[in-house]
Amino acid sequence: MSDRLAVAKTYKLYLGGKFPRSESGRTYQVRDSRGTFLANAAQASRKDVRDAVVAARKAFGGWSGATAYNRGQVLYRVAELLEGRREQFIAEVAASEGGQAKRAQAVVDAAIDRWVWYAGWTDKIATVLGAANPVAGPYFSFSVPEPTGVVGICAPQSSSLLGLVSVLAPVIASGNTAVLLTSQDRPLPAITLSEVLATSDVPGGVVNILTGRTAELAPWLAAHADVNALDLTGAPKDTIADLEEAAAGTVKRVLAVRGNEPDWTKQPDVSRLRRFLETKTVWHPMGV
Amino acid sequence: MNWEYAPAPESRAIANLKPNYQMFVDGQFVDGGGEPLKSINPATEEVLAEVATANAEDVDRAVKAARRAYDKVWGKMPGAERAKYIFRIARMIAERSRELAVLESLDNGKPIKESRDSDVPIAAAHFFYHAGWADKLDYAGYGPDPKPLGVAGQVIPWNFPLLMAAWKLAPALACGNTVVLKPAETTPLTALVLAEIIRDADLPPGVVNILPGAGDVGATLTTHPGIDKVAFTGSTEVGKLIQRSLAGTGRKLTLELGGKAANIVFDDAPLDQAVEGIVNGIFFNQGHVCCAGSRLLVQESVADEVLEKLRHRVSTLRVGDPLDKNTDVGAINSAEQLAKIRELSASGEEEGAERWTSPCPLPDKGFFFAPTVFSQVSQSMRIAREEIFGPVLSVLTFRTPDEAVAKANNTPYGLSAGIWTDKGSRILWMANKMRAGVVWANTFNRFDPTAPFGGYQESGFGREGGRAGLEAYLDV
Amino acid sequence: MAVDTTTGSSTGLPPELHDATRDETSLRRFLHGLPGVDQVGVEQRAAGLATRSIKKASKLWAIDTAISMVDLTTLEGADTAGKVKSLCAKAKRPDPERPDVPQVAAVCVYPDMVATAAEALRGTGINIASVATAFPSGRSSLRIKIADTEFAIEQGATEVDMVIDRGAFLSGRYGQVFDEIRTIKQACGDTHLKVILETGELATYDNVRRASWLALLAGGDFIKTSTGKVSPAATLPVTHVMLQAVHDWHAQTGQLRGVKPAGGIRATKDAIRYLVAVHEVAGEQWLTPDLFRFGASSLLNDLLMQRRTQLDGHYSGPDYVTVD
């Protein structure tokens, strides 16, 4: 143990590729699993949500228009950088979630592997979900999956890194952009992840990360007319009905998880990718 | 030379119209507890038949019957067996196609040539296509042995009464669900003939239940606790109500809602076929089409030429008796819809758009509206933003592809889009930029059971048709 | 291509069309600048219009109109004076028992049969159409083509049905095709000129549209689908494209030009479908023998049989119409 006094990190929001404080100036205390003070996190406001949606919308054209191959490389790059910060994440996950160090190691390794898994999906999902439609007529018809747009995500409350990656990666892998509300009480791995995202090749605005009170912020996200879809995986159970109701205002696609938080260590399937994709069917006559 | 086509009406007798129609519950035709409704012929305003409607107890009974049928028979029946039942339905629709076509035109007001050549054959095709999936769901890409959801509550609109019933029933049944379906208040008749076909095809009682009624029956059905899945096609307004009412229930929902599609014509387009596509896009089925090409975006350099050709072509459209084989545009489905079309058209004039109406003669009786084209329309006008759901086209212009994209996507809807150009790379670029679930390039209003259909944004979510359409009825 | 030194006003064409014929490059640019034709779209439109149901009085009117539009044709190596004379007799009185049946528009024969036909039709008002310009292939020298045309007119032809040089058209020598039509038109003088495009050899609707405009620009009074010697001959969608061309020509120039589908139209039902297309694609004013013709032979008898069926209320049979 060194005598040197460590330099503590200021945890801020990640918004449009930058790290601002909350426009409200609010912060809240984050404590570890035993209740020891860890840091002051920014407590985002509805205006931060608003700004995040603007940033996400702005980034959507470029990110959804990037080639799938390029998005795959960018996601893989995230895994690479995460690997380089493995020890830091193990420490933060352990602090946030408690438990054995071995468990934190396994969680971080799984999170890195998850990025790799989704990185590989970017240029395959259209093959798997798309189709050439054998229509009864002189037409060439095909269907392709396309990203839904801006997705609002309530990240899981318990699994601060693996759960976070498991909900975020499928959203952006297919070309959506995201406004993500972190686990309220365990936000630090998410903020550190945003530092990884900022230094990887993920364009600013593709992922926007807000820390704060989920119950306060989620309704603004759910009702925002420029948000196309919601992932309510980490939304407090007693707010889901209200959030779904608000989402109906602009016919948002909603993914809500009933019951307990899923076991994120299980190998995922493509259902989370599918949930935030639209199918576009194109027709053209065939003639001379 | 003045060549008048003599009337060539299809005989009304072919419809086998009955004075009374009953609901179809648990394999039986029964009276309902609701106030019977009178279905009228929108072309003559005459009452066609009295139709039983459901009340809340009837809905409950039908849902229970569907649950029993799901638990005891349909849900565990081998897919190959389900397939054979559905194939039977496809065949029997084809056998009774002429009757169904005439009945559809009587009840809905659409021209017989459309019900005969489009609605009924595509309805049969949907059953035929989905029947084949029933024993092949393992190959649909949703993992091994995907399970049905259970009981589906389905509510359909009045614009394609039989076809929408087919779009809803066929995939639900193929995936192993049982169904309670509510046809639209103004067009219940063909769905009840379909119920006869389903009975004659020996489907086990309760697998399909059909309950006529108004919106209240739909609301009771979609919020019934015994339902596992809700599918709705209709207005965005009602779609939002349903989505709200299901909030927090965890029930799977698919919505196919309104649209305000742009039909985009570039200066290098095959103009004569583009004009055909524009006409088909907005005047097909009196414009009562959610994916209608109701906003024509035409490149300024050819705008005058296109408008001139369009007016000439539209003035050849024959409006009148839906049963006449030469009728191109039939009757507006209801007095209420006609009033809405008139009100929005009036707003177009008030807001400064230039109105042109086809000089075609209109019948004295019935709900008719002459094909109308508004030019000098801007995005801010109501006729460019609101779904008119009638034979009214709004014409806007653009100068560059980027401007066309911006205007086309400038709507909360996102159901369909049309692109007309002879340049292949531009077609693909435009198709990619359209925020819409269906993009027709150098064609419009094509439908096929193998091709997924459905919207972006406020046009709804979920797809109908193709492999993608199965997701709506599987627990995946 | 010969340089056109006439002014816009002398051709009576609007400047943009006059400019199109200024030189080979302008002509090519103009023809390639015409909007494309989408095959699926035009065929769908033709099939859609073909479902029109024409009954009762409107059918009878259509049958009589169709009879009056027939260019009764014999173009066989085996043609003789006897064959031509009997054809002319048929042209004058299509249904001998029914004097109210209209005469056909014209009799169409090879140039060496024109004199025979002219003699047989004298004073009837029925036109004598002659194919010319090395029909049907058009594979001869311009000198021969001019001579062929002049011979037909000397013999008494009132209408000339020329063929275009499809080889030149397909290889992009539009100026050559244009000059040839114009030269023949000059040779025709006041004689009515129909320009046969032989659409079955042009292969695409884009080519049909270009050839139609080329023929109209060069002064053809009619554009005609086919020689009848190449399959496919006339089809509904091809005729749609040509009707659209004369409609558009009229819209731009105010001039009325005609269309003649020829070959393969044998049944009344088909003829009525063509008339519906004339009515709805070109417009009502084209429903006259001055602007629409059928190049046909066996069609006439089917029209006569159907006419009897309409009037008699029962089906007729082939033994009740004359075979000529």
PDB file of N, CA and C in Angstrom, chain B residues 347-389:
ATOM      1  N   SER B 347     -60.487  21.986 -46.059  1.00  0.00           N
ATOM      2  CA  SER B 347     -59.352  22.635 -45.397  1.00  0.00           C
ATOM      3  C   SER B 347     -58.224  22.877 -46.391  1.00  0.00           C
ATOM      4  N   GLY B 348     -58.080  21.960 -47.353  1.00  0.00           N
ATOM      5  CA  GLY B 348     -57.057  22.137 -48.382  1.00  0.00           C
ATOM      6  C   GLY B 348     -57.287  23.411 -49.174  1.00  0.00           C
ATOM      7  N   GLU B 349     -58.541  23.643 -49.537  1.00  0.00           N
ATOM      8  CA  GLU B 349     -58.864  24.861 -50.278  1.00  0.00           C
ATOM      9  C   GLU B 349     -58.622  26.092 -49.412  1.00  0.00           C
ATOM     10  N   GLU B 350     -59.094  25.992 -48.158  1.00  0.00           N
ATOM     11  CA  GLU B 350     -58.929  27.135 -47.248  1.00  0.00           C
ATOM     12  C   GLU B 350     -57.456  27.478 -47.036  1.00  0.00           C
ATOM     13  N   GLU B 351     -56.630  26.431 -46.993  1.00  0.00           N
ATOM     14  CA  GLU B 351     -55.209  26.689 -46.731  1.00  0.00           C
ATOM     15  C   GLU B 351     -54.449  27.076 -47.991  1.00  0.00           C
ATOM     16  N   GLY B 352     -55.177  27.181 -49.110  1.00  0.00           N
ATOM     17  CA  GLY B 352     -54.552  27.758 -50.294  1.00  0.00           C
ATOM     18  C   GLY B 352     -54.078  26.785 -51.348  1.00  0.00           C
ATOM     19  N   ALA B 353     -54.379  25.500 -51.187  1.00  0.00           N
ATOM     20  CA  ALA B 353     -53.994  24.551 -52.228  1.00  0.00           C
ATOM     21  C   ALA B 353     -54.967  24.679 -53.398  1.00  0.00           C
ATOM     22  N   GLU B 354     -54.495  24.284 -54.564  1.00  0.00           N
ATOM     23  CA  GLU B 354     -55.307  24.404 -55.767  1.00  0.00           C
ATOM     24  C   GLU B 354     -56.032  23.091 -56.002  1.00  0.00           C
ATOM     25  N   ARG B 355     -57.357  23.164 -56.030  1.00  0.00           N
ATOM     26  CA  ARG B 355     -58.135  21.932 -56.107  1.00  0.00           C
ATOM     27  C   ARG B 355     -58.553  21.631 -57.540  1.00  0.00           C
ATOM     28  N   TRP B 356     -58.369  20.392 -57.948  1.00  0.00           N
ATOM     29  CA  TRP B 356     -58.882  19.922 -59.229  1.00  0.00           C
ATOM     30  C   TRP B 356     -59.675  18.652 -58.957  1.00  0.00           C
ATOM     31  N   THR B 357     -60.879  18.610 -59.460  1.00  0.00           N
ATOM     32  CA  THR B 357     -61.732  17.445 -59.236  1.00  0.00           C
ATOM     33  C   THR B 357     -62.127  16.859 -60.574  1.00  0.00           C
ATOM     34  N   SER B 358     -62.070  15.556 -60.665  1.00  0.00           N
ATOM     35  CA  SER B 358     -62.430  14.895 -61.921  1.00  0.00           C
ATOM     36  C   SER B 358     -63.856  15.267 -62.299  1.00  0.00           C
ATOM     37  N   PRO B 359     -64.074  15.566 -63.589  1.00  0.00           N
ATOM     38  CA  PRO B 359     -65.415  15.928 -64.028  1.00  0.00           C
ATOM     39  C   PRO B 359     -66.350  14.728 -64.174  1.00  0.00           C
ATOM     40  N   CYS B 360     -65.975  13.568 -63.623  1.00  0.00           N
ATOM     41  CA  CYS B 360     -66.802  12.373 -63.808  1.00  0.00           C
ATOM     42  C   CYS B 360     -68.164  12.551 -63.150  1.00  0.00           C
ATOM     43  N   PRO B 361     -69.211  11.949 -63.759  1.00  0.00           N
ATOM     44  CA  PRO B 361     -70.525  12.016 -63.117  1.00  0.00           C
ATOM     45  C   PRO B 361     -70.560  11.140 -61.861  1.00  0.00           C
ATOM     46  N   LEU B 362     -71.326  11.559 -60.853  1.00  0.00           N
ATOM     47  CA  LEU B 362     -71.479  10.762 -59.630  1.00  0.00           C
ATOM     48  C   LEU B 362     -72.925  10.307 -59.510  1.00  0.00           C
ATOM     49  N   PRO B 363     -73.147   9.127 -58.941  1.00  0.00           N
ATOM     50  CA  PRO B 363     -74.526   8.669 -58.717  1.00  0.00           C
ATOM     51  C   PRO B 363     -75.270   9.627 -57.775  1.00  0.00           C
ATOM     52  N   ASP B 364     -76.599   9.623 -57.885  1.00  0.00           N
ATOM     53  CA  ASP B 364     -77.400  10.520 -57.039  1.00  0.00           C
ATOM     54  C   ASP B 364     -77.435  10.042 -55.595  1.00  0.00           C
ATOM     55  N   LYS B 365     -77.519   8.708 -55.453  1.00  0.00           N
ATOM     56  CA  LYS B 365     -77.612   8.148 -54.100  1.00  0.00           C
ATOM     57  C   LYS B 365     -76.264   7.595 -53.682  1.00  0.00           C
ATOM     58  N   GLY B 366     -76.144   7.302 -52.395  1.00  0.00           N
ATOM     59  CA  GLY B 366     -74.938   6.652 -51.915  1.00  0.00           C
ATOM     60  C   GLY B 366     -73.842   7.646 -51.578  1.00  0.00           C
ATOM     61  N   PHE B 367     -72.753   7.091 -50.988  1.00  0.00           N
ATOM     62  CA  PHE B 367     -71.650   7.928 -50.524  1.00  0.00           C
ATOM     63  C   PHE B 367     -70.544   7.933 -51.582  1.00  0.00           C
ATOM     64  N   PHE B 368     -70.477   8.990 -52.356  1.00  0.00           N
ATOM     65  CA  PHE B 368     -69.466   9.050 -53.408  1.00  0.00           C
ATOM     66  C   PHE B 368     -68.664  10.336 -53.304  1.00  0.00           C
ATOM     67  N   PHE B 369     -67.423  10.256 -53.749  1.00  0.00           N
ATOM     68  CA  PHE B 369     -66.558  11.431 -53.748  1.00  0.00           C
ATOM     69  C   PHE B 369     -65.698  11.368 -55.007  1.00  0.00           C
ATOM     70  N   ALA B 370     -65.767  12.412 -55.810  1.00  0.00           N
ATOM     71  CA  ALA B 370     -65.035  12.393 -57.076  1.00  0.00           C
ATOM     72  C   ALA B 370     -63.530  12.496 -56.817  1.00  0.00           C
ATOM     73  N   PRO B 371     -62.744  11.743 -57.581  1.00  0.00           N
ATOM     74  CA  PRO B 371     -61.284  11.804 -57.427  1.00  0.00           C
ATOM     75  C   PRO B 371     -60.783  13.248 -57.506  1.00  0.00           C
ATOM     76  N   THR B 372     -59.953  13.599 -56.548  1.00  0.00           N
ATOM     77  CA  THR B 372     -59.549  14.995 -56.385  1.00  0.00           C
ATOM     78  C   THR B 372     -58.033  15.089 -56.242  1.00  0.00           C
ATOM     79  N   VAL B 373     -57.477  16.080 -56.915  1.00  0.00           N
ATOM     80  CA  VAL B 373     -56.031  16.296 -56.848  1.00  0.00           C
ATOM     81  C   VAL B 373     -55.769  17.733 -56.395  1.00  0.00           C
ATOM     82  N   PHE B 374     -55.036  17.871 -55.319  1.00  0.00           N
ATOM     83  CA  PHE B 374     -54.621  19.202 -54.852  1.00  0.00           C
ATOM     84  C   PHE B 374     -53.190  19.456 -55.292  1.00  0.00           C
ATOM     85  N   SER B 375     -52.969  20.555 -55.995  1.00  0.00           N
ATOM     86  CA  SER B 375     -51.589  20.945 -56.288  1.00  0.00           C
ATOM     87  C   SER B 375     -51.248  22.180 -55.451  1.00  0.00           C
ATOM     88  N   GLN B 376     -50.015  22.642 -55.573  1.00  0.00           N
ATOM     89  CA  GLN B 376     -49.538  23.781 -54.762  1.00  0.00           C
ATOM     90  C   GLN B 376     -49.677  23.487 -53.261  1.00  0.00           C
ATOM     91  N   VAL B 377     -49.435  22.248 -52.903  1.00  0.00           N
ATOM     92  CA  VAL B 377     -49.570  21.863 -51.493  1.00  0.00           C
ATOM     93  C   VAL B 377     -48.223  22.031 -50.802  1.00  0.00           C
ATOM     94  N   SER B 378     -48.249  22.501 -49.572  1.00  0.00           N
ATOM     95  CA  SER B 378     -47.002  22.533 -48.806  1.00  0.00           C
ATOM     96  C   SER B 378     -47.147  21.641 -47.583  1.00  0.00           C
ATOM     97  N   GLN B 379     -45.990  21.262 -47.051  1.00  0.00           N
ATOM     98  CA  GLN B 379     -45.948  20.296 -45.946  1.00  0.00           C
ATOM     99  C   GLN B 379     -46.763  20.741 -44.734  1.00  0.00           C
ATOM    100  N   SER B 380     -46.930  22.062 -44.609  1.00  0.00           N
ATOM    101  CA  SER B 380     -47.600  22.553 -43.408  1.00  0.00           C
ATOM    102  C   SER B 380     -49.124  22.393 -43.481  1.00  0.00           C
ATOM    103  N   MET B 381     -49.650  22.136 -44.662  1.00  0.00           N
ATOM    104  CA  MET B 381     -51.112  22.044 -44.773  1.00  0.00           C
ATOM    105  C   MET B 381     -51.622  20.720 -44.195  1.00  0.00           C
ATOM    106  N   ARG B 382     -52.838  20.780 -43.713  1.00  0.00           N
ATOM    107  CA  ARG B 382     -53.423  19.566 -43.116  1.00  0.00           C
ATOM    108  C   ARG B 382     -53.502  18.427 -44.124  1.00  0.00           C
ATOM    109  N   ILE B 383     -53.818  18.770 -45.382  1.00  0.00           N
ATOM    110  CA  ILE B 383     -53.947  17.700 -46.382  1.00  0.00           C
ATOM    111  C   ILE B 383     -52.610  17.042 -46.714  1.00  0.00           C
ATOM    112  N   ALA B 384     -51.511  17.625 -46.258  1.00  0.00           N
ATOM    113  CA  ALA B 384     -50.205  16.985 -46.461  1.00  0.00           C
ATOM    114  C   ALA B 384     -49.774  16.205 -45.226  1.00  0.00           C
ATOM    115  N   ARG B 385     -50.433  16.455 -44.114  1.00  0.00           N
ATOM    116  CA  ARG B 385     -49.995  15.813 -42.869  1.00  0.00           C
ATOM    117  C   ARG B 385     -50.968  14.757 -42.362  1.00  0.00           C
ATOM    118  N   GLU B 386     -52.277  15.029 -42.509  1.00  0.00           N
ATOM    119  CA  GLU B 386     -53.268  14.126 -41.928  1.00  0.00           C
ATOM    120  C   GLU B 386     -53.704  13.073 -42.940  1.00  0.00           C
ATOM    121  N   GLU B 387     -53.977  11.899 -42.416  1.00  0.00           N
ATOM    122  CA  GLU B 387     -54.441  10.819 -43.271  1.00  0.00           C
ATOM    123  C   GLU B 387     -55.895  11.104 -43.669  1.00  0.00           C
ATOM    124  N   ILE B 388     -56.137  11.251 -44.983  1.00  0.00           N
ATOM    125  CA  ILE B 388     -57.491  11.564 -45.437  1.00  0.00           C
ATOM    126  C   ILE B 388     -58.300  10.286 -45.629  1.00  0.00           C
ATOM    127  N   PHE B 389     -57.628   9.219 -46.028  1.00  0.00           N
ATOM    128  CA  PHE B 389     -58.275   7.923 -46.208  1.00  0.00           C
ATOM    129  C   PHE B 389     -59.417   8.035 -47.212  1.00  0.00           C
TER     130      PHE B 389
END
